[in-house]
Amino acid sequence: MNYGHRRGWAKVGAVGLSIWAAVSVASLATNIVESSVVFANGNDPTCGVAPTGAVTPANGVFSGAVTDATTGNAVANALVALVKANDPNLSSRGVGYSQPCDLAQTNDGLFAVTTSAAVNEEFIVGILAPDGFASQWSPSGDQYLADVYRKTGSGSFQKRTFDSQTWTTVSSPVTIQLSRGNSVTLNLRLGAPSVTVSATRIRVAIQGVTPGVAGFTYGGSYNSGSNSDVRVQGLGFDRYFKLEVQPNSPLVPAKSGFVQFDGTNWNLVTDSSQGTTFYSVPNGGGVRIGGPSGTVISPVSAGSEPTIVIPVGQNVSGTVTAGGQPVAGACVGLFDKTSVLEQRWVREGTTCTNSLGEWTITGVGNGQYFARLWGQGTGVIDGFYRQGADAIEDTALATTITVSNAPVTGVAVVGGRGKTVSGTISRPAGNYEICVSAWEEGAAQGWRNWRGAGCTRTSTFSFTVPDGTYRFEYSDRSQSLRTIWSGGATTFEEA
């Protein structure tokens, strides 16, 4: 990633843009398909044992109620997912449903989830809403701005709101309010009907775009067949979004991509910038293409849903090691080679390694690609895959991976161990996520190369870089605060 800044830049709008590009791999990983949480809107939940009354969060049981933000009435059948914070895999730490499943019973909307989170491990709460409501990350709707919880040694819980540095004890059940929302229905078909797909799960994810809520909108739905309608719920009113299709089976290498309407046909495209933007009309007005004046596509009658054929590609697989040992939890992204060189970063697929350091990206089309390693807090330096050597930032040294009508195996990505950069940030109270980037000093012709970054909603940050001398750049993703350079303690001011 040969991003650079001329020496002496203190602040300009372009600085903020380069920071977004520098951390875009992490952002993309948020939507990878191999999630251990079933974020499914259309599935019928299996009833567990409903709490009979208000359950005080303790002994590892996280509890509360889901209610309608407009009427205050309880909402049943909402999936409550406890998800590890800042984890691109969206790894589950507990899943439950608001009760009861039988709406003829007393509609109390209570839930109680036994979490597997370790002591002091941070997690956030995602709600997958039933039809007619908008899914969300609680309570903000944005994953990056959700309240953060952690389990204490006694089994009770503490909470830190997104604009606070202080942890408070959660002594009563948590109330989560859901707003009303729209839905959209699609018909998905695999492009290779001869392939058995009975066990394939195909997720349609909602990705928020501007104008609208910043970041990613939580929601989606699963299909488990080669020819099935998929109803995507949880679309908040007055929101712009894109739909991303994410097949999830290494046995059927179907391609991921963004839904595109070209005026006549419905297609699947890899480049997110080519995906169609939809608009969720206020007051239950359905979904339109492009904006408020676009064509209404939801609700639709059975048999008239937009039909999208999902192409089938190849599997690309390999390992990630460092110092001869497998690295678990590192992420690998496969990007179109030309797009990387042009700084457009078209993603073909992203995944993270298992406990053996193994990874597989499915549905890769024919073409030439760069693989990029993202250490994801493992102590491994980010960089491009180069055969037989440590990953490195220089694209001129990156190894080209060519896919041509056959799987590619044995891509051995080697990560170098780096040094941890950490520090403390002072900032005004408010809704900010601060990103810190390290720019290498001493580069040729007066430019600095980007070598690592980390983002935080707290007062501290930490990430990994190679040995070297750096200038640090601090930027607020909301662009409300002034972007600054600093080599030491940093205080943010209003922009």
Short mmCIF file of C-alpha atoms in Angstrom, two decimals:
data_model
loop_
_atom_site.label_atom_id
_atom_site.label_comp_id
_atom_site.label_asym_id
_atom_site.label_seq_id
_atom_site.Cartn_x
_atom_site.Cartn_y
_atom_site.Cartn_z
CA MET A 1 0.00 0.00 0.00
CA ASN A 2 2.22 2.82 -1.20
CA TYR A 3 0.23 5.68 0.24
CA GLY A 4 2.33 8.75 0.88
CA HIS A 5 2.26 12.34 2.13
CA ARG A 6 4.64 15.16 1.31
CA ARG A 7 6.61 16.32 4.33
CA GLY A 8 5.13 19.35 6.09
CA TRP A 9 1.42 18.57 5.57
CA ALA A 10 -0.30 19.40 8.82
CA LYS A 11 -3.94 19.11 7.89
CA VAL A 12 -6.05 18.98 4.75
CA GLY A 13 -9.14 17.10 3.69
CA ALA A 14 -7.04 14.69 1.65
CA VAL A 15 -5.35 13.49 4.80
CA GLY A 16 -8.63 12.15 6.12
CA LEU A 17 -9.28 10.41 2.81
CA SER A 18 -5.91 8.69 2.86
CA ILE A 19 -6.55 7.41 6.36
CA TRP A 20 -9.79 5.81 5.20
CA ALA A 21 -7.91 4.12 2.37
CA ALA A 22 -5.19 2.98 4.73
CA VAL A 23 -7.63 1.13 6.95
CA SER A 24 -10.00 -0.01 4.23
CA VAL A 25 -8.85 -3.63 4.48
CA ALA A 26 -10.09 -3.75 8.05
CA SER A 27 -13.37 -2.21 7.02
CA LEU A 28 -13.86 -4.71 4.22
CA ALA A 29 -13.20 -7.57 6.54
CA THR A 30 -16.24 -6.57 8.51
CA ASN A 31 -18.37 -8.18 5.82
CA ILE A 32 -16.55 -11.48 5.30
CA VAL A 33 -18.77 -14.48 4.95
CA GLU A 34 -17.32 -16.96 7.41
CA SER A 35 -19.22 -15.72 10.42
CA SER A 36 -20.12 -18.03 13.27
CA VAL A 37 -23.30 -16.03 13.91
CA VAL A 38 -26.36 -16.78 11.79
CA PHE A 39 -27.55 -13.27 10.98
CA ALA A 40 -30.78 -14.47 9.40
CA ASN A 41 -33.96 -12.46 9.26
CA GLY A 42 -36.26 -14.89 7.50
CA ASN A 43 -35.49 -18.00 9.58
CA ASP A 44 -37.99 -19.39 12.07
CA PRO A 45 -36.33 -19.33 15.49
CA THR A 46 -36.18 -22.38 17.72
CA CYS A 47 -37.63 -21.53 21.10
CA GLY A 48 -35.43 -22.02 24.10
CA VAL A 49 -36.37 -21.61 27.73
CA ALA A 50 -37.86 -18.15 28.12
CA PRO A 51 -37.05 -16.12 31.22
CA THR A 52 -40.13 -15.89 33.43
CA GLY A 53 -39.35 -12.40 34.68
CA ALA A 54 -36.68 -9.72 34.81
CA VAL A 55 -33.29 -11.43 35.04
CA THR A 56 -30.48 -9.46 36.67
CA PRO A 57 -27.35 -9.77 34.50
CA ALA A 58 -24.97 -11.95 36.53
CA ASN A 59 -23.24 -15.31 36.49
CA GLY A 60 -22.49 -14.93 32.79
CA VAL A 61 -26.15 -14.44 31.81
CA PHE A 62 -26.77 -11.27 29.79
CA SER A 63 -30.45 -10.37 29.88
CA GLY A 64 -33.02 -7.76 29.07
CA ALA A 65 -36.00 -6.98 26.85
CA VAL A 66 -36.57 -5.89 23.25
CA THR A 67 -39.23 -3.21 22.76
CA ASP A 68 -40.85 -1.12 20.02
CA ALA A 69 -39.33 2.38 20.14
CA THR A 70 -42.62 3.91 18.96
CA THR A 71 -45.19 2.16 21.16
CA GLY A 72 -43.05 0.77 23.98
CA ASN A 73 -44.61 -2.67 23.42
CA ALA A 74 -42.46 -5.79 23.65
CA VAL A 75 -41.02 -7.30 20.46
CA ALA A 76 -40.83 -11.10 20.28
CA ASN A 77 -38.65 -13.24 17.99
CA ALA A 78 -35.77 -10.76 17.72
CA LEU A 79 -32.41 -12.52 17.52
CA VAL A 80 -30.02 -11.14 20.17
CA ALA A 81 -26.35 -11.74 19.30
CA LEU A 82 -23.41 -10.97 21.59
CA VAL A 83 -20.46 -10.40 19.26
CA LYS A 84 -16.81 -9.88 20.09
CA ALA A 85 -15.97 -6.19 19.61
CA ASN A 86 -13.64 -5.17 16.77
CA ASP A 87 -13.65 -8.68 15.30
CA PRO A 88 -13.94 -8.89 11.47
CA ASN A 89 -15.31 -12.43 11.81
CA LEU A 90 -18.24 -11.18 13.93
CA SER A 91 -17.52 -14.11 16.23
CA SER A 92 -20.42 -15.06 18.47
CA ARG A 93 -20.21 -14.90 22.25
CA GLY A 94 -23.83 -15.97 22.68
CA VAL A 95 -27.11 -15.94 20.75
CA GLY A 96 -30.71 -15.95 21.95
CA TYR A 97 -34.21 -14.80 21.02
CA SER A 98 -36.62 -12.40 22.65
CA GLN A 99 -39.57 -14.44 23.88
CA PRO A 100 -42.06 -15.87 23.44
CA CYS A 101 -41.92 -17.55 20.04
CA ASP A 102 -45.63 -18.27 20.29
CA LEU A 103 -47.21 -14.85 19.89
CA ALA A 104 -50.40 -16.16 21.53
CA GLN A 105 -48.50 -16.16 24.81
CA THR A 106 -47.78 -13.08 26.88
CA ASN A 107 -45.62 -10.88 24.72
CA ASP A 108 -42.90 -9.89 27.19
CA GLY A 109 -39.97 -9.62 24.77
CA LEU A 110 -37.54 -10.90 27.41
CA PHE A 111 -34.22 -12.55 26.51
CA ALA A 112 -31.47 -14.20 28.53
CA VAL A 113 -28.21 -15.18 26.81
CA THR A 114 -25.46 -17.17 28.48
CA THR A 115 -22.25 -15.70 27.09
CA SER A 116 -18.97 -17.51 26.47
CA ALA A 117 -17.02 -14.25 26.65
CA ALA A 118 -13.87 -14.44 28.76
CA VAL A 119 -13.36 -12.18 31.75
CA ASN A 120 -12.85 -8.56 30.56
CA GLU A 121 -13.37 -9.56 26.93
CA GLU A 122 -15.31 -6.80 25.20
CA PHE A 123 -18.45 -7.51 23.17
CA ILE A 124 -21.28 -5.57 21.56
CA VAL A 125 -24.96 -6.46 21.10
CA GLY A 126 -26.54 -6.92 17.69
CA ILE A 127 -30.28 -7.30 17.17
CA LEU A 128 -31.67 -9.04 14.12
CA ALA A 129 -35.21 -7.71 14.02
CA PRO A 130 -38.38 -9.52 12.98
CA ASP A 131 -40.30 -8.27 9.97
CA GLY A 132 -41.47 -4.66 10.22
CA PHE A 133 -38.55 -3.55 12.42
CA ALA A 134 -35.03 -2.31 11.69
CA SER A 135 -32.06 -4.43 12.74
CA GLN A 136 -29.31 -2.62 14.58
CA TRP A 137 -26.20 -2.64 16.67
CA SER A 138 -27.41 -1.55 20.07
CA PRO A 139 -28.15 1.22 20.63
CA SER A 140 -26.66 3.31 17.81
CA GLY A 141 -27.35 1.24 14.69
CA ASP A 142 -23.64 1.43 13.76
CA GLN A 143 -21.25 -1.37 14.69
CA TYR A 144 -18.44 1.09 15.34
CA LEU A 145 -20.54 3.25 17.65
CA ALA A 146 -22.33 0.54 19.65
CA ASP A 147 -22.17 0.35 23.43
CA VAL A 148 -19.44 -2.02 24.64
CA TYR A 149 -19.92 -4.59 27.41
CA ARG A 150 -17.56 -6.86 29.29
CA LYS A 151 -17.94 -9.69 31.79
CA THR A 152 -16.26 -9.32 35.17
CA GLY A 153 -14.59 -11.99 37.27
CA SER A 154 -17.76 -12.42 39.33
CA GLY A 155 -19.82 -13.15 36.21
CA SER A 156 -21.62 -9.79 36.25
CA PHE A 157 -21.32 -7.19 33.49
CA GLN A 158 -20.04 -3.67 32.94
CA LYS A 159 -20.89 -1.23 30.13
CA ARG A 160 -19.04 1.59 28.43
CA THR A 161 -21.11 3.88 26.18
CA PHE A 162 -19.58 4.81 22.83
CA ASP A 163 -18.75 8.37 23.97
CA SER A 164 -17.39 7.51 27.40
CA GLN A 165 -14.12 6.30 28.88
CA THR A 166 -15.74 4.96 32.06
CA TRP A 167 -17.08 1.47 32.78
CA THR A 168 -20.27 1.25 34.84
CA THR A 169 -21.86 -1.81 36.46
CA VAL A 170 -24.93 -3.24 34.70
CA SER A 171 -27.21 -3.95 37.66
CA SER A 172 -30.55 -4.28 35.84
CA PRO A 173 -31.78 -5.87 32.61
CA VAL A 174 -30.88 -4.06 29.38
CA THR A 175 -33.72 -2.56 27.33
CA ILE A 176 -33.13 -2.47 23.57
CA GLN A 177 -35.52 -0.37 21.48
CA LEU A 178 -36.17 -1.21 17.82
CA SER A 179 -37.37 1.26 15.20
CA ARG A 180 -39.68 0.35 12.35
CA GLY A 181 -38.17 -0.71 9.03
CA ASN A 182 -38.72 -2.01 5.50
CA SER A 183 -37.80 -5.25 3.71
CA VAL A 184 -36.74 -6.27 0.22
CA THR A 185 -37.12 -9.63 -1.55
CA LEU A 186 -34.62 -11.16 -4.01
CA ASN A 187 -34.51 -14.43 -5.95
CA LEU A 188 -31.06 -16.04 -5.96
CA ARG A 189 -29.89 -18.73 -8.39
CA LEU A 190 -26.49 -20.37 -8.71
CA GLY A 191 -24.87 -20.18 -12.13
CA ALA A 192 -23.88 -23.87 -12.02
CA PRO A 193 -27.10 -25.88 -11.62
CA SER A 194 -25.21 -29.20 -11.79
CA VAL A 195 -23.53 -28.45 -8.44
CA THR A 196 -25.25 -29.85 -5.36
CA VAL A 197 -26.05 -26.86 -3.15
CA SER A 198 -28.44 -28.29 -0.57
CA ALA A 199 -26.06 -27.41 2.27
CA THR A 200 -24.94 -24.04 0.89
CA ARG A 201 -25.79 -20.93 2.87
CA ILE A 202 -25.98 -17.71 0.87
CA ARG A 203 -26.21 -14.54 2.88
CA VAL A 204 -27.47 -11.20 1.58
CA ALA A 205 -25.93 -8.50 3.77
CA ILE A 206 -26.97 -4.87 4.14
CA GLN A 207 -24.09 -2.41 3.77
CA GLY A 208 -24.82 1.16 4.76
CA VAL A 209 -23.54 3.95 2.51
CA THR A 210 -23.60 7.74 2.57
CA PRO A 211 -25.82 9.68 2.47
CA GLY A 212 -27.30 7.95 5.47
CA VAL A 213 -25.80 6.28 8.51
CA ALA A 214 -22.00 6.05 8.45
CA GLY A 215 -20.43 2.61 8.57
CA PHE A 216 -22.24 -0.66 8.14
CA THR A 217 -25.93 -1.26 8.73
CA TYR A 218 -26.60 -4.48 10.61
CA GLY A 219 -28.91 -6.91 8.88
CA GLY A 220 -29.26 -9.58 6.26
CA SER A 221 -30.84 -12.89 5.42
CA TYR A 222 -29.82 -16.41 4.40
CA ASN A 223 -30.84 -18.69 1.55
CA SER A 224 -30.05 -22.41 1.67
CA GLY A 225 -30.90 -23.54 -1.85
CA SER A 226 -29.99 -22.94 -5.50
CA ASN A 227 -33.32 -21.28 -6.32
CA SER A 228 -34.96 -19.54 -3.42
CA ASP A 229 -36.51 -16.22 -2.48
CA VAL A 230 -34.60 -14.29 0.16
CA ARG A 231 -36.36 -11.59 2.15
CA VAL A 232 -33.93 -9.08 3.64
CA GLN A 233 -35.44 -7.30 6.62
CA GLY A 234 -34.20 -4.78 9.14
CA LEU A 235 -33.90 -1.79 6.77
CA GLY A 236 -34.23 1.40 8.79
CA PHE A 237 -36.39 4.15 7.30
CA ASP A 238 -34.69 6.93 5.34
CA ARG A 239 -31.47 4.95 4.85
CA TYR A 240 -29.31 4.37 1.77
CA PHE A 241 -27.65 1.00 1.42
CA LYS A 242 -26.18 -1.64 -0.90
CA LEU A 243 -26.85 -5.37 -0.88
CA GLU A 244 -23.89 -7.77 -0.84
CA VAL A 245 -24.34 -11.47 -1.67
CA GLN A 246 -22.00 -13.66 0.40
CA PRO A 247 -22.02 -17.42 -0.30
CA ASN A 248 -20.59 -19.40 2.59
CA SER A 249 -19.39 -22.85 1.55
CA PRO A 250 -15.90 -23.94 0.39
CA LEU A 251 -17.62 -26.93 -1.28
CA VAL A 252 -19.51 -24.64 -3.68
CA PRO A 253 -17.16 -21.79 -4.67
CA ALA A 254 -19.87 -19.27 -5.53
CA LYS A 255 -18.72 -15.69 -5.95
CA SER A 256 -19.44 -12.86 -3.56
CA GLY A 257 -20.52 -9.55 -5.01
CA PHE A 258 -22.74 -6.48 -4.90
CA VAL A 259 -26.21 -6.34 -6.41
CA GLN A 260 -26.37 -4.15 -9.50
CA PHE A 261 -29.39 -3.04 -11.54
CA ASP A 262 -28.34 -1.69 -14.95
CA GLY A 263 -31.79 -0.46 -15.89
CA THR A 264 -32.87 -3.77 -17.41
CA ASN A 265 -31.07 -6.67 -15.76
CA TRP A 266 -30.02 -7.62 -12.24
CA ASN A 267 -26.34 -8.58 -11.95
CA LEU A 268 -23.66 -9.35 -9.38
CA VAL A 269 -20.49 -7.19 -9.52
CA THR A 270 -17.26 -7.41 -7.53
CA ASP A 271 -16.51 -3.69 -7.38
CA SER A 272 -18.64 -2.14 -4.62
CA SER A 273 -18.57 1.23 -6.41
CA GLN A 274 -20.57 -0.38 -9.23
CA GLY A 275 -23.21 -1.80 -6.89
CA THR A 276 -26.65 -0.23 -6.96
CA THR A 277 -27.60 2.09 -4.10
CA PHE A 278 -31.09 1.51 -2.67
CA TYR A 279 -33.24 3.73 -0.51
CA SER A 280 -35.51 2.65 2.36
CA VAL A 281 -38.59 4.87 2.11
CA PRO A 282 -39.91 6.37 5.39
CA ASN A 283 -43.17 5.24 6.98
CA GLY A 284 -43.14 1.76 5.49
CA GLY A 285 -43.00 2.91 1.89
CA GLY A 286 -40.86 0.01 0.72
CA VAL A 287 -37.49 0.09 -1.04
CA ARG A 288 -36.54 2.10 -4.13
CA ILE A 289 -33.61 1.98 -6.52
CA GLY A 290 -31.18 4.85 -6.09
CA GLY A 291 -33.27 7.22 -4.03
CA PRO A 292 -36.73 8.53 -3.09
CA SER A 293 -37.76 8.98 -6.75
CA GLY A 294 -36.50 5.58 -7.93
CA THR A 295 -38.38 2.46 -8.93
CA VAL A 296 -40.12 0.62 -6.10
CA ILE A 297 -38.90 -2.99 -5.82
CA SER A 298 -40.32 -3.97 -2.44
CA PRO A 299 -42.75 -5.17 -1.40
CA VAL A 300 -43.19 -7.37 -4.48
CA SER A 301 -45.59 -10.15 -5.34
CA ALA A 302 -44.43 -13.77 -5.34
CA GLY A 303 -42.74 -14.67 -8.61
CA SER A 304 -41.87 -11.09 -9.56
CA GLU A 305 -38.80 -10.69 -7.33
CA PRO A 306 -35.57 -9.48 -8.94
CA THR A 307 -33.61 -12.61 -10.02
CA ILE A 308 -29.84 -12.57 -9.51
CA VAL A 309 -27.63 -15.35 -10.90
CA ILE A 310 -24.60 -16.00 -8.69
CA PRO A 311 -21.49 -16.97 -10.70
CA VAL A 312 -19.33 -19.89 -9.54
CA GLY A 313 -15.55 -19.44 -9.37
CA GLN A 314 -12.55 -21.22 -7.85
CA ASN A 315 -11.11 -21.69 -4.35
CA VAL A 316 -7.81 -20.04 -3.39
CA SER A 317 -6.29 -21.40 -0.18
CA GLY A 318 -3.14 -21.38 1.86
CA THR A 319 -1.61 -20.70 5.26
CA VAL A 320 -0.30 -17.81 7.34
CA THR A 321 2.84 -18.36 9.41
CA ALA A 322 5.30 -16.22 11.36
CA GLY A 323 8.61 -17.52 12.64
CA GLY A 324 7.71 -20.94 11.29
CA GLN A 325 4.55 -21.17 13.40
CA PRO A 326 0.91 -20.92 12.25
CA VAL A 327 -0.88 -17.66 13.00
CA ALA A 328 -4.52 -17.90 14.08
CA GLY A 329 -6.86 -14.95 13.60
CA ALA A 330 -4.88 -13.18 10.88
CA CYS A 331 -6.88 -12.10 7.83
CA VAL A 332 -6.09 -12.45 4.13
CA GLY A 333 -7.75 -10.39 1.42
CA LEU A 334 -7.59 -11.15 -2.29
CA PHE A 335 -7.72 -8.01 -4.46
CA ASP A 336 -7.72 -7.47 -8.21
CA LYS A 337 -4.11 -6.65 -9.11
CA THR A 338 -4.88 -3.77 -11.47
CA SER A 339 -7.25 -2.17 -8.99
CA VAL A 340 -4.59 -2.20 -6.26
CA LEU A 341 -2.04 -0.54 -8.55
CA GLU A 342 -4.67 2.09 -9.38
CA GLN A 343 -5.55 2.56 -5.69
CA ARG A 344 -9.16 1.38 -6.22
CA TRP A 345 -8.94 -1.82 -4.16
CA VAL A 346 -11.55 -4.12 -5.70
CA ARG A 347 -11.95 -7.06 -3.32
CA GLU A 348 -12.51 -10.56 -4.64
CA GLY A 349 -12.75 -12.11 -1.19
CA THR A 350 -11.57 -11.89 2.41
CA THR A 351 -11.23 -14.46 5.18
CA CYS A 352 -9.32 -15.12 8.39
CA THR A 353 -7.20 -18.05 9.51
CA ASN A 354 -8.28 -20.88 11.78
CA SER A 355 -6.24 -22.24 14.71
CA LEU A 356 -3.87 -23.97 12.25
CA GLY A 357 -3.23 -20.79 10.30
CA GLU A 358 -5.27 -22.08 7.33
CA TRP A 359 -7.49 -19.94 5.10
CA THR A 360 -9.69 -20.40 2.01
CA ILE A 361 -11.29 -17.74 -0.17
CA THR A 362 -14.11 -19.12 -2.30
CA GLY A 363 -15.69 -18.04 -5.59
CA VAL A 364 -12.61 -16.42 -7.13
CA GLY A 365 -13.01 -15.58 -10.82
CA ASN A 366 -10.29 -15.94 -13.44
CA GLY A 367 -7.76 -13.13 -13.26
CA GLN A 368 -4.65 -11.82 -11.53
CA TYR A 369 -4.67 -10.92 -7.85
CA PHE A 370 -2.57 -9.66 -4.95
CA ALA A 371 -3.06 -11.27 -1.54
CA ARG A 372 -2.77 -8.91 1.40
CA LEU A 373 -2.10 -9.98 4.98
CA TRP A 374 -3.78 -8.11 7.79
CA GLY A 375 -2.32 -9.02 11.19
CA GLN A 376 -5.53 -8.24 13.13
CA GLY A 377 -3.85 -7.83 16.52
CA THR A 378 -1.67 -10.94 16.16
CA GLY A 379 1.64 -9.04 16.32
CA VAL A 380 2.23 -9.79 12.63
CA ILE A 381 3.05 -6.92 10.26
CA ASP A 382 0.53 -6.14 7.52
CA GLY A 383 1.73 -6.53 3.97
CA PHE A 384 1.39 -8.08 0.51
CA TYR A 385 2.12 -11.76 -0.03
CA ARG A 386 5.44 -12.48 -1.75
CA GLN A 387 6.44 -16.05 -2.38
CA GLY A 388 9.22 -17.37 -0.15
CA ALA A 389 9.65 -14.19 1.89
CA ASP A 390 7.90 -12.02 4.48
CA ALA A 391 4.91 -9.97 3.36
CA ILE A 392 5.86 -6.43 2.43
CA GLU A 393 4.15 -3.12 1.57
CA ASP A 394 5.91 -2.58 -1.77
CA THR A 395 3.55 -3.71 -4.56
CA ALA A 396 6.55 -4.04 -6.91
CA LEU A 397 7.68 -7.02 -4.81
CA ALA A 398 4.25 -8.61 -4.37
CA THR A 399 3.65 -12.03 -5.93
CA THR A 400 0.88 -12.22 -8.52
CA ILE A 401 -1.66 -15.01 -7.97
CA THR A 402 -3.19 -16.13 -11.26
CA VAL A 403 -6.52 -17.98 -11.32
CA SER A 404 -7.40 -19.75 -14.58
CA ASN A 405 -10.24 -22.31 -14.46
CA ALA A 406 -8.70 -24.26 -11.57
CA PRO A 407 -8.30 -23.95 -7.76
CA VAL A 408 -5.11 -22.41 -6.38
CA THR A 409 -3.65 -24.08 -3.28
CA GLY A 410 -0.59 -23.73 -1.09
CA VAL A 411 -0.38 -19.94 -0.96
CA ALA A 412 2.03 -19.66 1.96
CA VAL A 413 1.80 -16.14 3.38
CA VAL A 414 4.66 -15.39 5.78
CA GLY A 415 4.22 -12.57 8.26
CA GLY A 416 7.07 -10.74 9.91
CA ARG A 417 6.90 -9.99 13.61
CA GLY A 418 6.73 -6.30 14.37
CA LYS A 419 6.83 -3.84 17.23
CA THR A 420 3.77 -2.62 19.11
CA VAL A 421 2.93 1.07 18.91
CA SER A 422 0.64 2.24 21.70
CA GLY A 423 -0.36 5.50 23.28
CA THR A 424 -3.02 7.72 24.83
CA ILE A 425 -5.32 10.24 23.17
CA SER A 426 -7.14 13.15 24.81
CA ARG A 427 -10.27 14.33 23.05
CA PRO A 428 -13.51 16.24 23.61
CA ALA A 429 -16.44 14.22 24.94
CA GLY A 430 -18.52 12.99 22.05
CA ASN A 431 -19.13 10.40 19.39
CA TYR A 432 -15.67 9.94 17.84
CA GLU A 433 -13.58 7.08 16.53
CA ILE A 434 -9.93 8.10 16.30
CA CYS A 435 -7.64 6.42 13.74
CA VAL A 436 -3.87 6.53 14.21
CA SER A 437 -1.58 5.91 11.22
CA ALA A 438 2.19 5.44 11.18
CA TRP A 439 4.01 7.07 8.26
CA GLU A 440 7.62 6.04 7.73
CA GLU A 441 10.30 8.74 7.92
CA GLY A 442 13.28 8.79 5.57
CA ALA A 443 11.49 7.65 2.41
CA ALA A 444 12.83 8.78 -0.94
CA GLN A 445 11.97 12.15 -2.52
CA GLY A 446 10.32 13.61 0.56
CA TRP A 447 7.40 11.17 0.78
CA ARG A 448 6.30 9.06 3.72
CA ASN A 449 4.95 5.52 3.23
CA TRP A 450 2.05 4.26 5.32
CA ARG A 451 3.13 1.29 7.47
CA GLY A 452 0.27 0.57 9.88
CA ALA A 453 -2.85 1.91 11.56
CA GLY A 454 -5.29 1.32 14.38
CA CYS A 455 -8.64 2.87 15.31
CA THR A 456 -10.13 3.28 18.77
CA ARG A 457 -13.21 4.61 20.52
CA THR A 458 -11.37 4.80 23.85
CA SER A 459 -8.43 6.89 25.03
CA THR A 460 -5.81 4.25 24.11
CA PHE A 461 -4.64 2.69 20.85
CA SER A 462 -2.31 -0.14 19.82
CA PHE A 463 -1.10 -1.65 16.51
CA THR A 464 1.96 -3.31 14.97
CA VAL A 465 4.63 -1.82 12.67
CA PRO A 466 8.08 -2.90 11.40
CA ASP A 467 11.27 -1.48 12.89
CA GLY A 468 11.74 2.11 11.78
CA THR A 469 11.19 5.80 12.46
CA TYR A 470 7.68 7.18 12.07
CA ARG A 471 5.53 10.28 12.13
CA PHE A 472 2.03 9.61 13.49
CA GLU A 473 -1.16 11.00 12.02
CA TYR A 474 -4.39 11.18 14.04
CA SER A 475 -7.76 11.48 12.32
CA ASP A 476 -11.41 11.27 13.37
CA ARG A 477 -13.58 9.16 11.05
CA SER A 478 -16.56 11.47 11.51
CA GLN A 479 -14.36 14.37 10.31
CA SER A 480 -15.65 16.48 13.21
CA LEU A 481 -12.16 16.87 14.71
CA ARG A 482 -9.06 18.40 13.21
CA THR A 483 -6.61 15.93 11.63
CA ILE A 484 -3.15 16.43 13.13
CA TRP A 485 0.41 15.10 13.10
CA SER A 486 2.19 14.29 16.33
CA GLY A 487 5.13 12.35 17.69
CA GLY A 488 3.93 12.17 21.27
CA ALA A 489 0.91 12.82 23.48
CA THR A 490 -1.93 14.23 21.42
CA THR A 491 -4.93 16.41 22.23
CA PHE A 492 -7.72 16.76 19.69
CA GLU A 493 -9.55 20.01 19.08
CA GLU A 494 -12.82 20.75 17.30
CA ALA A 495 -12.38 21.16 13.55
#
